[in-house]
Amino acid sequence: MSRWRGLLVEYGEWLDLRGVDQPVTLLEGNTPLILAERLSERLGATVYLKIEGANPTGSFKDRGMTMAISKAKAAGAQTVVCGSTGNTSAAAAAFAAKAGMACVVLVPEGKIALGKLAQAIMYGAEVVQIRGNFDRALSLAREITQHLPITIVNSINPDRIEGQKTGAYELVDALGHAPDILSIPVGNAGNITAYWRGFTQYHFAGRATSLPKMWGFQAAGAAPIVLGHRVDDPETVATAIRIGNPASWVPALLAIDESHGAIRAVTDDEILSAWSWLAHEEGVFCEPASAASVAGLLKFGVPAETTVVAVLTGNGLKDPDTAVKSASAPVVLDSTIDALMEHLAR
Ligand code: F0G
């Protein structure tokens, strides 16, 4: 079995790598695609989970970041910046560290999962918490590039979307065809845009005979695309997608339109219930935002006997607070066999 060499080497012929001789890679990609038996049974379809939490920094952002940082480095950049709900900042900080570049991350104060904050700090980024939400963080990140020689690595940087197309390639390569439905959480709307581009590119090249319907799901309290207007005060337990004014709004609409798909909302309760169900029943612990994709499938159902892929965008370990808060605290016993036997007999 040959060794996986990272996305820019494995999928180089499908990506715009002009100027890059030396990819900056943490051997991202090649993530598991798991057949979800119980979910398939519940939905009357064949449902797979794409485990993006298995990437080196624990989310799909590594796909875009290997590309964005490789390009930035090749162009001579020394510092990168992003606004983030947490995962982009973790990935930017890690790949910048690998590249020997500096990284500034702007995150909404108090609204980023603990593990993501820990990552950005540990990878050595300059972490700035701002009094404001993601949309403000992103606009500040854009603005700082007007004043300082810094490269932005949010998905408004086209290299990010370019790298994230590889998620679609991997699905087609693993299944041998495109799924009928691709279910995906939507925040800033870069990933749904990237998957659609990847699928259409593969289709055009004859690698896939069909195209999936793109089903995007936003959190009900942060659902600007569903509502058709900006949300000034987005709120959801799924902090990763707590976004009121997505940067890739227009291309996301195009993906939905062209694929005859849909974008719909799921409530926080629906998200949390799908999230714990996945851990209990499928053995997959993703982060709350990721579970929006499965919450949507459970809420709206799918046509019988279709093949469906739900993209689980990030690792559950990133957000231990929400996990621990969602259940009652584990029992504490005296350290005796009698106490243990008595407890387990109940
Ligand atoms: N799932 C997770 C775990 C995310 O972190 C994000 C976005 C999304 C889904 C939505 O993807 O923005 O491409 O529509 N996180 C960004 C961040 C905003 O800063 O980490 P999208």
mmCIF file of C-alpha atoms and ligand atoms in Angstrom:
data_model
loop_
_atom_site.group_PDB
_atom_site.id
_atom_site.type_symbol
_atom_site.label_atom_id
_atom_site.label_comp_id
_atom_site.label_asym_id
_atom_site.label_seq_id
_atom_site.Cartn_x
_atom_site.Cartn_y
_atom_site.Cartn_z
ATOM 1 C CA MET A 1 0.000 0.000 0.000
ATOM 2 C CA SER A 2 1.480 3.317 -0.963
ATOM 3 C CA ARG A 3 1.786 6.128 1.544
ATOM 4 C CA TRP A 4 -0.693 9.024 1.357
ATOM 5 C CA ARG A 5 1.172 12.160 0.305
ATOM 6 C CA GLY A 6 -1.322 14.926 1.079
ATOM 7 C CA LEU A 7 -3.963 16.555 -1.098
ATOM 8 C CA LEU A 8 -1.826 18.754 -3.330
ATOM 9 C CA VAL A 9 0.254 15.787 -4.469
ATOM 10 C CA GLU A 10 -2.554 13.222 -4.681
ATOM 11 C CA TYR A 11 -4.990 15.542 -6.496
ATOM 12 C CA GLY A 12 -2.469 17.949 -8.050
ATOM 13 C CA GLU A 13 -3.731 17.445 -11.614
ATOM 14 C CA TRP A 14 -7.207 18.694 -10.580
ATOM 15 C CA LEU A 15 -6.041 21.820 -8.765
ATOM 16 C CA ASP A 16 -4.634 25.154 -9.826
ATOM 17 C CA LEU A 17 -1.138 24.828 -8.373
ATOM 18 C CA ARG A 18 0.581 27.456 -10.492
ATOM 19 C CA GLY A 19 3.600 28.829 -8.633
ATOM 20 C CA VAL A 20 3.689 26.117 -5.956
ATOM 21 C CA ASP A 21 6.798 23.867 -6.040
ATOM 22 C CA GLN A 22 6.779 22.789 -2.439
ATOM 23 C CA PRO A 23 3.332 22.118 -0.915
ATOM 24 C CA VAL A 24 2.884 22.920 2.755
ATOM 25 C CA THR A 25 1.177 19.780 3.992
ATOM 26 C CA LEU A 26 0.264 17.943 7.176
ATOM 27 C CA LEU A 27 -0.889 14.971 5.050
ATOM 28 C CA GLU A 28 -4.491 16.155 5.254
ATOM 29 C CA GLY A 29 -7.375 14.491 3.426
ATOM 30 C CA ASN A 30 -8.049 10.807 2.715
ATOM 31 C CA THR A 31 -10.640 10.862 5.508
ATOM 32 C CA PRO A 32 -12.894 7.870 6.307
ATOM 33 C CA LEU A 33 -16.211 7.389 4.539
ATOM 34 C CA ILE A 34 -18.264 5.239 6.889
ATOM 35 C CA LEU A 35 -21.446 3.378 6.047
ATOM 36 C CA ALA A 36 -23.935 4.415 8.742
ATOM 37 C CA GLU A 37 -26.095 1.305 9.187
ATOM 38 C CA ARG A 38 -28.561 2.609 11.745
ATOM 39 C CA LEU A 39 -29.000 5.923 10.040
ATOM 40 C CA SER A 40 -29.533 4.113 6.733
ATOM 41 C CA GLU A 41 -32.198 1.989 8.379
ATOM 42 C CA ARG A 42 -33.915 5.026 9.884
ATOM 43 C CA LEU A 43 -33.968 6.866 6.575
ATOM 44 C CA GLY A 44 -34.636 3.948 4.215
ATOM 45 C CA ALA A 45 -31.582 4.859 2.156
ATOM 46 C CA THR A 46 -27.860 4.129 1.989
ATOM 47 C CA VAL A 47 -26.198 6.772 4.097
ATOM 48 C CA TYR A 48 -22.485 7.375 4.479
ATOM 49 C CA LEU A 49 -20.699 9.736 6.850
ATOM 50 C CA LYS A 50 -17.610 11.608 5.646
ATOM 51 C CA ILE A 51 -15.476 11.981 8.758
ATOM 52 C CA GLU A 52 -13.707 15.283 8.254
ATOM 53 C CA GLY A 53 -12.819 15.394 11.944
ATOM 54 C CA ALA A 54 -10.085 12.878 11.057
ATOM 55 C CA ASN A 55 -8.060 15.609 9.350
ATOM 56 C CA PRO A 56 -4.819 16.706 11.100
ATOM 57 C CA THR A 57 -6.391 19.719 12.851
ATOM 58 C CA GLY A 58 -9.736 17.973 13.235
ATOM 59 C CA SER A 59 -11.795 19.664 10.531
ATOM 60 C CA PHE A 60 -12.317 19.979 6.771
ATOM 61 C CA LYS A 61 -10.545 23.341 6.842
ATOM 62 C CA ASP A 62 -7.215 21.555 6.353
ATOM 63 C CA ARG A 63 -8.208 20.866 2.724
ATOM 64 C CA GLY A 64 -8.407 24.529 1.877
ATOM 65 C CA MET A 65 -5.581 25.547 4.136
ATOM 66 C CA THR A 66 -2.886 23.322 2.590
ATOM 67 C CA MET A 67 -3.695 25.099 -0.670
ATOM 68 C CA ALA A 68 -4.001 28.645 0.701
ATOM 69 C CA ILE A 69 -0.822 28.480 2.778
ATOM 70 C CA SER A 70 1.156 26.766 -0.007
ATOM 71 C CA LYS A 71 0.150 29.539 -2.409
ATOM 72 C CA ALA A 72 0.758 32.309 0.112
ATOM 73 C CA LYS A 73 4.205 30.944 0.889
ATOM 74 C CA ALA A 74 5.047 30.588 -2.801
ATOM 75 C CA ALA A 75 4.035 34.235 -3.291
ATOM 76 C CA GLY A 76 6.435 35.282 -0.530
ATOM 77 C CA ALA A 77 3.882 36.099 2.175
ATOM 78 C CA GLN A 78 5.210 36.092 5.722
ATOM 79 C CA THR A 79 1.998 36.584 7.672
ATOM 80 C CA VAL A 80 -1.552 35.350 7.215
ATOM 81 C CA VAL A 81 -4.788 36.428 8.871
ATOM 82 C CA CYS A 82 -8.294 35.049 9.227
ATOM 83 C CA GLY A 83 -11.522 35.739 11.032
ATOM 84 C CA SER A 84 -12.974 32.519 12.369
ATOM 85 C CA THR A 85 -15.522 30.684 14.452
ATOM 86 C CA GLY A 86 -12.589 28.447 15.407
ATOM 87 C CA ASN A 87 -11.791 25.781 12.848
ATOM 88 C CA THR A 88 -10.335 28.058 10.203
ATOM 89 C CA SER A 89 -8.148 29.630 12.875
ATOM 90 C CA ALA A 90 -6.904 26.208 14.044
ATOM 91 C CA ALA A 91 -6.063 25.153 10.492
ATOM 92 C CA ALA A 92 -4.484 28.496 9.543
ATOM 93 C CA ALA A 93 -2.352 28.475 12.680
ATOM 94 C CA ALA A 94 -1.176 24.890 12.094
ATOM 95 C CA PHE A 95 -0.292 25.275 8.424
ATOM 96 C CA ALA A 96 1.356 28.660 9.069
ATOM 97 C CA ALA A 97 3.473 26.987 11.768
ATOM 98 C CA LYS A 98 4.431 24.230 9.317
ATOM 99 C CA ALA A 99 5.324 26.859 6.717
ATOM 100 C CA GLY A 100 7.319 28.982 9.147
ATOM 101 C CA MET A 101 4.926 31.890 8.730
ATOM 102 C CA ALA A 102 3.225 34.126 11.272
ATOM 103 C CA CYS A 103 -0.535 33.915 11.752
ATOM 104 C CA VAL A 104 -3.074 36.326 13.221
ATOM 105 C CA VAL A 105 -6.523 34.990 14.074
ATOM 106 C CA LEU A 106 -9.587 37.033 14.981
ATOM 107 C CA VAL A 107 -12.281 35.129 16.859
ATOM 108 C CA PRO A 108 -15.543 36.204 18.512
ATOM 109 C CA GLU A 109 -14.971 36.557 22.251
ATOM 110 C CA GLY A 110 -16.547 33.744 24.265
ATOM 111 C CA LYS A 111 -18.154 32.137 21.199
ATOM 112 C CA ILE A 112 -15.498 29.690 20.107
ATOM 113 C CA ALA A 113 -15.262 26.102 21.307
ATOM 114 C CA LEU A 114 -12.515 25.512 23.872
ATOM 115 C CA GLY A 115 -10.535 22.977 21.844
ATOM 116 C CA LYS A 116 -10.307 25.342 18.877
ATOM 117 C CA LEU A 117 -9.001 28.149 21.050
ATOM 118 C CA ALA A 118 -6.449 25.744 22.535
ATOM 119 C CA GLN A 119 -5.320 24.766 19.038
ATOM 120 C CA ALA A 120 -4.758 28.326 17.820
ATOM 121 C CA ILE A 121 -2.807 29.130 20.987
ATOM 122 C CA MET A 122 -0.682 25.979 20.826
ATOM 123 C CA TYR A 123 0.172 26.401 17.127
ATOM 124 C CA GLY A 124 1.569 29.788 18.077
ATOM 125 C CA ALA A 125 -0.851 32.153 16.378
ATOM 126 C CA GLU A 126 -1.457 35.682 17.574
ATOM 127 C CA VAL A 127 -4.966 35.103 18.899
ATOM 128 C CA VAL A 128 -7.210 38.150 19.146
ATOM 129 C CA GLN A 129 -10.689 37.837 20.646
ATOM 130 C CA ILE A 130 -12.924 40.568 19.353
ATOM 131 C CA ARG A 131 -16.046 42.014 20.909
ATOM 132 C CA GLY A 132 -18.309 41.084 18.057
ATOM 133 C CA ASN A 133 -19.393 38.090 16.009
ATOM 134 C CA PHE A 134 -17.756 36.186 13.134
ATOM 135 C CA ASP A 135 -19.062 38.598 10.514
ATOM 136 C CA ARG A 136 -17.229 41.457 12.260
ATOM 137 C CA ALA A 137 -14.087 39.327 12.633
ATOM 138 C CA LEU A 138 -14.092 38.566 8.921
ATOM 139 C CA SER A 139 -14.580 42.172 7.923
ATOM 140 C CA LEU A 140 -11.717 43.246 10.204
ATOM 141 C CA ALA A 141 -9.494 40.534 8.712
ATOM 142 C CA ARG A 142 -10.293 41.876 5.242
ATOM 143 C CA GLU A 143 -9.624 45.432 6.339
ATOM 144 C CA ILE A 144 -6.258 44.762 7.979
ATOM 145 C CA THR A 145 -4.905 43.520 4.648
ATOM 146 C CA GLN A 146 -5.424 47.060 3.316
ATOM 147 C CA HIS A 147 -3.078 48.420 5.981
ATOM 148 C CA LEU A 148 -0.462 45.701 6.504
ATOM 149 C CA PRO A 149 1.306 43.182 4.224
ATOM 150 C CA ILE A 150 -0.815 40.244 5.352
ATOM 151 C CA THR A 151 -2.538 37.577 3.246
ATOM 152 C CA ILE A 152 -6.107 36.655 4.124
ATOM 153 C CA VAL A 153 -6.811 32.922 4.293
ATOM 154 C CA ASN A 154 -10.569 32.991 4.754
ATOM 155 C CA SER A 155 -12.566 31.367 1.974
ATOM 156 C CA ILE A 156 -12.832 34.723 0.179
ATOM 157 C CA ASN A 157 -9.316 33.667 -0.818
ATOM 158 C CA PRO A 158 -10.101 31.462 -3.855
ATOM 159 C CA ASP A 159 -7.278 29.048 -2.976
ATOM 160 C CA ARG A 160 -9.325 27.882 0.012
ATOM 161 C CA ILE A 161 -12.300 26.858 -2.120
ATOM 162 C CA GLU A 162 -9.921 25.278 -4.620
ATOM 163 C CA GLY A 163 -8.441 22.975 -1.959
ATOM 164 C CA GLN A 164 -11.822 22.105 -0.469
ATOM 165 C CA LYS A 165 -12.996 20.689 -3.821
ATOM 166 C CA THR A 166 -10.960 17.599 -2.891
ATOM 167 C CA GLY A 167 -13.725 16.491 -0.530
ATOM 168 C CA ALA A 168 -15.923 15.846 -3.566
ATOM 169 C CA TYR A 169 -13.127 14.035 -5.425
ATOM 170 C CA GLU A 170 -12.583 11.700 -2.479
ATOM 171 C CA LEU A 171 -16.278 10.839 -2.308
ATOM 172 C CA VAL A 172 -16.501 9.946 -5.977
ATOM 173 C CA ASP A 173 -13.235 8.006 -5.836
ATOM 174 C CA ALA A 174 -14.434 6.032 -2.799
ATOM 175 C CA LEU A 175 -17.979 5.295 -4.016
ATOM 176 C CA GLY A 176 -17.170 4.957 -7.701
ATOM 177 C CA HIS A 177 -19.904 7.486 -8.429
ATOM 178 C CA ALA A 178 -21.394 10.666 -6.990
ATOM 179 C CA PRO A 179 -24.024 10.258 -4.259
ATOM 180 C CA ASP A 180 -27.622 11.180 -5.070
ATOM 181 C CA ILE A 181 -27.655 13.680 -2.215
ATOM 182 C CA LEU A 182 -24.820 15.514 -0.485
ATOM 183 C CA SER A 183 -25.882 16.865 2.894
ATOM 184 C CA ILE A 184 -23.685 19.557 4.403
ATOM 185 C CA PRO A 185 -23.801 22.204 7.145
ATOM 186 C CA VAL A 186 -23.639 25.790 5.901
ATOM 187 C CA GLY A 187 -22.025 28.713 7.692
ATOM 188 C CA ASN A 188 -19.941 31.028 5.560
ATOM 189 C CA ALA A 189 -21.027 28.835 2.607
ATOM 190 C CA GLY A 190 -17.537 28.127 1.270
ATOM 191 C CA ASN A 191 -17.700 24.356 1.663
ATOM 192 C CA ILE A 192 -20.981 23.799 -0.184
ATOM 193 C CA THR A 193 -19.545 25.965 -2.958
ATOM 194 C CA ALA A 194 -16.326 23.948 -3.054
ATOM 195 C CA TYR A 195 -18.037 20.531 -3.072
ATOM 196 C CA TRP A 196 -20.271 21.584 -5.946
ATOM 197 C CA ARG A 197 -17.280 22.788 -7.961
ATOM 198 C CA GLY A 198 -15.462 19.526 -7.255
ATOM 199 C CA PHE A 199 -18.432 17.408 -8.329
ATOM 200 C CA THR A 200 -19.048 19.412 -11.513
ATOM 201 C CA GLN A 201 -15.370 19.339 -12.428
ATOM 202 C CA TYR A 202 -15.190 15.558 -11.998
ATOM 203 C CA HIS A 203 -18.458 15.158 -13.903
ATOM 204 C CA PHE A 204 -17.232 17.301 -16.771
ATOM 205 C CA ALA A 205 -14.047 15.226 -16.968
ATOM 206 C CA GLY A 206 -16.063 11.979 -17.095
ATOM 207 C CA ARG A 207 -15.039 10.770 -13.638
ATOM 208 C CA ALA A 208 -18.654 10.736 -12.428
ATOM 209 C CA THR A 209 -21.648 10.050 -14.613
ATOM 210 C CA SER A 210 -24.096 11.920 -12.393
ATOM 211 C CA LEU A 211 -24.201 14.902 -10.063
ATOM 212 C CA PRO A 212 -25.633 15.012 -6.535
ATOM 213 C CA LYS A 213 -28.357 17.264 -5.248
ATOM 214 C CA MET A 214 -26.776 19.668 -2.785
ATOM 215 C CA TRP A 215 -28.676 19.862 0.494
ATOM 216 C CA GLY A 216 -27.367 22.602 2.782
ATOM 217 C CA PHE A 217 -28.470 23.069 6.384
ATOM 218 C CA GLN A 218 -28.168 26.212 8.469
ATOM 219 C CA ALA A 219 -28.930 26.600 12.168
ATOM 220 C CA ALA A 220 -32.351 28.211 12.591
ATOM 221 C CA GLY A 221 -30.900 31.107 14.619
ATOM 222 C CA ALA A 222 -28.246 31.761 11.967
ATOM 223 C CA ALA A 223 -30.031 31.060 8.701
ATOM 224 C CA PRO A 224 -29.551 34.089 6.439
ATOM 225 C CA ILE A 225 -29.618 32.133 3.177
ATOM 226 C CA VAL A 226 -32.798 30.303 4.165
ATOM 227 C CA LEU A 227 -34.455 33.568 5.217
ATOM 228 C CA GLY A 228 -33.160 35.504 2.235
ATOM 229 C CA HIS A 229 -31.718 38.299 4.327
ATOM 230 C CA ARG A 230 -28.720 39.027 6.531
ATOM 231 C CA VAL A 231 -29.048 38.118 10.226
ATOM 232 C CA ASP A 232 -27.450 40.808 12.389
ATOM 233 C CA ASP A 233 -27.422 38.827 15.606
ATOM 234 C CA PRO A 234 -26.927 35.157 14.699
ATOM 235 C CA GLU A 235 -27.274 32.741 17.615
ATOM 236 C CA THR A 236 -26.885 28.963 17.822
ATOM 237 C CA VAL A 237 -25.287 26.327 20.025
ATOM 238 C CA ALA A 238 -23.436 25.269 16.858
ATOM 239 C CA THR A 239 -20.890 28.084 17.199
ATOM 240 C CA ALA A 240 -18.975 26.964 14.099
ATOM 241 C CA ILE A 241 -21.886 28.094 11.905
ATOM 242 C CA ARG A 242 -22.952 31.123 13.949
ATOM 243 C CA ILE A 243 -22.788 33.385 10.904
ATOM 244 C CA GLY A 244 -25.231 36.056 9.731
ATOM 245 C CA ASN A 245 -23.767 37.218 6.433
ATOM 246 C CA PRO A 246 -22.001 34.400 4.534
ATOM 247 C CA ALA A 247 -19.194 35.419 2.195
ATOM 248 C CA SER A 248 -20.053 32.728 -0.382
ATOM 249 C CA TRP A 249 -23.814 33.371 -0.341
ATOM 250 C CA VAL A 250 -24.153 33.791 -4.117
ATOM 251 C CA PRO A 251 -22.115 30.745 -5.222
ATOM 252 C CA ALA A 252 -23.930 28.656 -2.598
ATOM 253 C CA LEU A 253 -27.277 29.646 -4.104
ATOM 254 C CA LEU A 254 -25.912 28.719 -7.495
ATOM 255 C CA ALA A 255 -24.864 25.271 -6.216
ATOM 256 C CA ILE A 256 -28.341 24.683 -4.828
ATOM 257 C CA ASP A 257 -30.014 25.953 -7.949
ATOM 258 C CA GLU A 258 -27.872 24.087 -10.466
ATOM 259 C CA SER A 259 -28.055 20.817 -8.520
ATOM 260 C CA HIS A 260 -31.822 21.077 -7.885
ATOM 261 C CA GLY A 261 -30.972 20.974 -4.211
ATOM 262 C CA ALA A 262 -32.227 22.919 -1.222
ATOM 263 C CA ILE A 263 -31.105 24.976 1.719
ATOM 264 C CA ARG A 264 -33.122 24.597 4.901
ATOM 265 C CA ALA A 265 -32.918 25.282 8.610
ATOM 266 C CA VAL A 266 -32.642 22.959 11.602
ATOM 267 C CA THR A 267 -33.193 24.078 15.192
ATOM 268 C CA ASP A 268 -30.612 23.790 17.945
ATOM 269 C CA ASP A 269 -32.665 21.004 19.541
ATOM 270 C CA GLU A 270 -32.673 19.077 16.270
ATOM 271 C CA ILE A 271 -28.922 19.614 15.901
ATOM 272 C CA LEU A 272 -28.146 18.458 19.442
ATOM 273 C CA SER A 273 -30.373 15.444 19.183
ATOM 274 C CA ALA A 274 -28.791 14.302 15.890
ATOM 275 C CA TRP A 275 -25.366 14.992 17.414
ATOM 276 C CA SER A 276 -25.803 12.741 20.436
ATOM 277 C CA TRP A 277 -27.674 10.125 18.395
ATOM 278 C CA LEU A 278 -24.687 9.845 16.028
ATOM 279 C CA ALA A 279 -22.305 9.290 18.908
ATOM 280 C CA HIS A 280 -24.606 6.718 20.591
ATOM 281 C CA GLU A 281 -25.733 4.833 17.507
ATOM 282 C CA GLU A 282 -22.956 5.196 14.963
ATOM 283 C CA GLY A 283 -19.916 5.642 17.213
ATOM 284 C CA VAL A 284 -19.105 8.962 15.573
ATOM 285 C CA PHE A 285 -18.485 11.995 17.753
ATOM 286 C CA CYS A 286 -18.599 15.104 15.590
ATOM 287 C CA GLU A 287 -19.018 18.704 16.639
ATOM 288 C CA PRO A 288 -22.523 20.158 16.949
ATOM 289 C CA ALA A 289 -22.358 22.199 13.714
ATOM 290 C CA SER A 290 -21.420 19.068 11.768
ATOM 291 C CA ALA A 291 -24.531 17.274 13.001
ATOM 292 C CA ALA A 292 -26.702 19.852 11.216
ATOM 293 C CA SER A 293 -26.222 17.733 8.092
ATOM 294 C CA VAL A 294 -27.723 14.670 9.783
ATOM 295 C CA ALA A 295 -30.369 16.681 11.642
ATOM 296 C CA GLY A 296 -31.572 17.902 8.263
ATOM 297 C CA LEU A 297 -31.815 14.387 6.837
ATOM 298 C CA LEU A 298 -33.768 13.202 9.877
ATOM 299 C CA LYS A 299 -36.087 16.217 9.765
ATOM 300 C CA PHE A 300 -36.912 16.231 6.077
ATOM 301 C CA GLY A 301 -36.309 12.579 5.094
ATOM 302 C CA VAL A 302 -34.798 11.370 1.817
ATOM 303 C CA PRO A 303 -36.237 9.591 -1.238
ATOM 304 C CA ALA A 304 -36.233 5.796 -0.807
ATOM 305 C CA GLU A 305 -33.165 3.817 -1.827
ATOM 306 C CA THR A 306 -31.011 6.796 -2.631
ATOM 307 C CA THR A 307 -27.323 7.069 -1.779
ATOM 308 C CA VAL A 308 -26.662 9.919 0.605
ATOM 309 C CA VAL A 309 -23.449 11.342 2.042
ATOM 310 C CA ALA A 310 -23.534 13.566 5.126
ATOM 311 C CA VAL A 311 -20.372 15.584 5.607
ATOM 312 C CA LEU A 312 -19.367 15.640 9.289
ATOM 313 C CA THR A 313 -17.151 18.675 9.103
ATOM 314 C CA GLY A 314 -15.357 18.658 12.488
ATOM 315 C CA ASN A 315 -14.282 16.529 15.432
ATOM 316 C CA GLY A 316 -16.407 16.358 18.582
ATOM 317 C CA LEU A 317 -13.349 16.726 20.810
ATOM 318 C CA LYS A 318 -13.109 20.356 19.774
ATOM 319 C CA ASP A 319 -16.138 21.250 21.854
ATOM 320 C CA PRO A 320 -15.918 19.335 25.139
ATOM 321 C CA ASP A 321 -17.925 21.977 27.014
ATOM 322 C CA THR A 322 -21.085 21.449 24.998
ATOM 323 C CA ALA A 323 -20.673 17.683 25.308
ATOM 324 C CA VAL A 324 -20.236 17.647 29.065
ATOM 325 C CA LYS A 325 -23.061 20.154 29.559
ATOM 326 C CA SER A 326 -25.438 18.109 27.436
ATOM 327 C CA ALA A 327 -25.514 15.150 29.834
ATOM 328 C CA SER A 328 -25.680 14.610 33.580
ATOM 329 C CA ALA A 329 -22.306 14.241 35.285
ATOM 330 C CA PRO A 330 -20.980 10.658 35.505
ATOM 331 C CA VAL A 331 -21.537 8.901 38.829
ATOM 332 C CA VAL A 332 -18.792 8.921 41.500
ATOM 333 C CA LEU A 333 -18.376 5.808 43.668
ATOM 334 C CA ASP A 334 -16.205 4.656 46.535
ATOM 335 C CA SER A 335 -13.340 2.614 45.071
ATOM 336 C CA THR A 336 -14.655 -0.758 46.217
ATOM 337 C CA ILE A 337 -15.853 -3.742 44.231
ATOM 338 C CA ASP A 338 -19.061 -3.794 46.308
ATOM 339 C CA ALA A 339 -19.942 -0.231 45.380
ATOM 340 C CA LEU A 340 -19.227 -0.974 41.718
ATOM 341 C CA MET A 341 -21.279 -4.215 41.725
ATOM 342 C CA GLU A 342 -24.154 -2.511 43.434
ATOM 343 C CA HIS A 343 -24.120 0.324 40.934
ATOM 344 C CA LEU A 344 -24.014 -1.941 37.883
ATOM 345 C CA ALA A 345 -26.815 -4.108 39.282
ATOM 346 C CA ARG A 346 -29.215 -1.185 39.231
HETATM 347 N N1 F0G B 1 -18.840 22.886 10.042
HETATM 348 C C1 F0G B 1 -17.812 23.315 10.790
HETATM 349 C C2 F0G B 1 -17.302 22.414 11.858
HETATM 350 C C3 F0G B 1 -17.239 24.587 10.558
HETATM 351 O O1 F0G B 1 -16.226 24.994 11.292
HETATM 352 C C4 F0G B 1 -17.781 25.402 9.542
HETATM 353 C C5 F0G B 1 -17.236 26.732 9.291
HETATM 354 C C6 F0G B 1 -18.853 24.894 8.795
HETATM 355 C C7 F0G B 1 -19.350 23.639 9.067
HETATM 356 C C8 F0G B 1 -19.475 25.650 7.687
HETATM 357 O O2 F0G B 1 -18.656 25.688 6.563
HETATM 358 O O3 F0G B 1 -18.381 28.134 6.432
HETATM 359 O O4 F0G B 1 -17.768 26.658 4.527
HETATM 360 O O5 F0G B 1 -20.149 27.017 5.143
HETATM 361 N N2 F0G B 1 -16.352 27.266 10.011
HETATM 362 C C9 F0G B 1 -15.691 28.551 9.699
HETATM 363 C C10 F0G B 1 -14.553 28.801 10.666
HETATM 364 C C11 F0G B 1 -16.595 29.696 9.524
HETATM 365 O O6 F0G B 1 -14.183 29.967 10.906
HETATM 366 O O7 F0G B 1 -13.980 27.836 11.160
HETATM 367 P P1 F0G B 1 -18.749 26.947 5.589
#
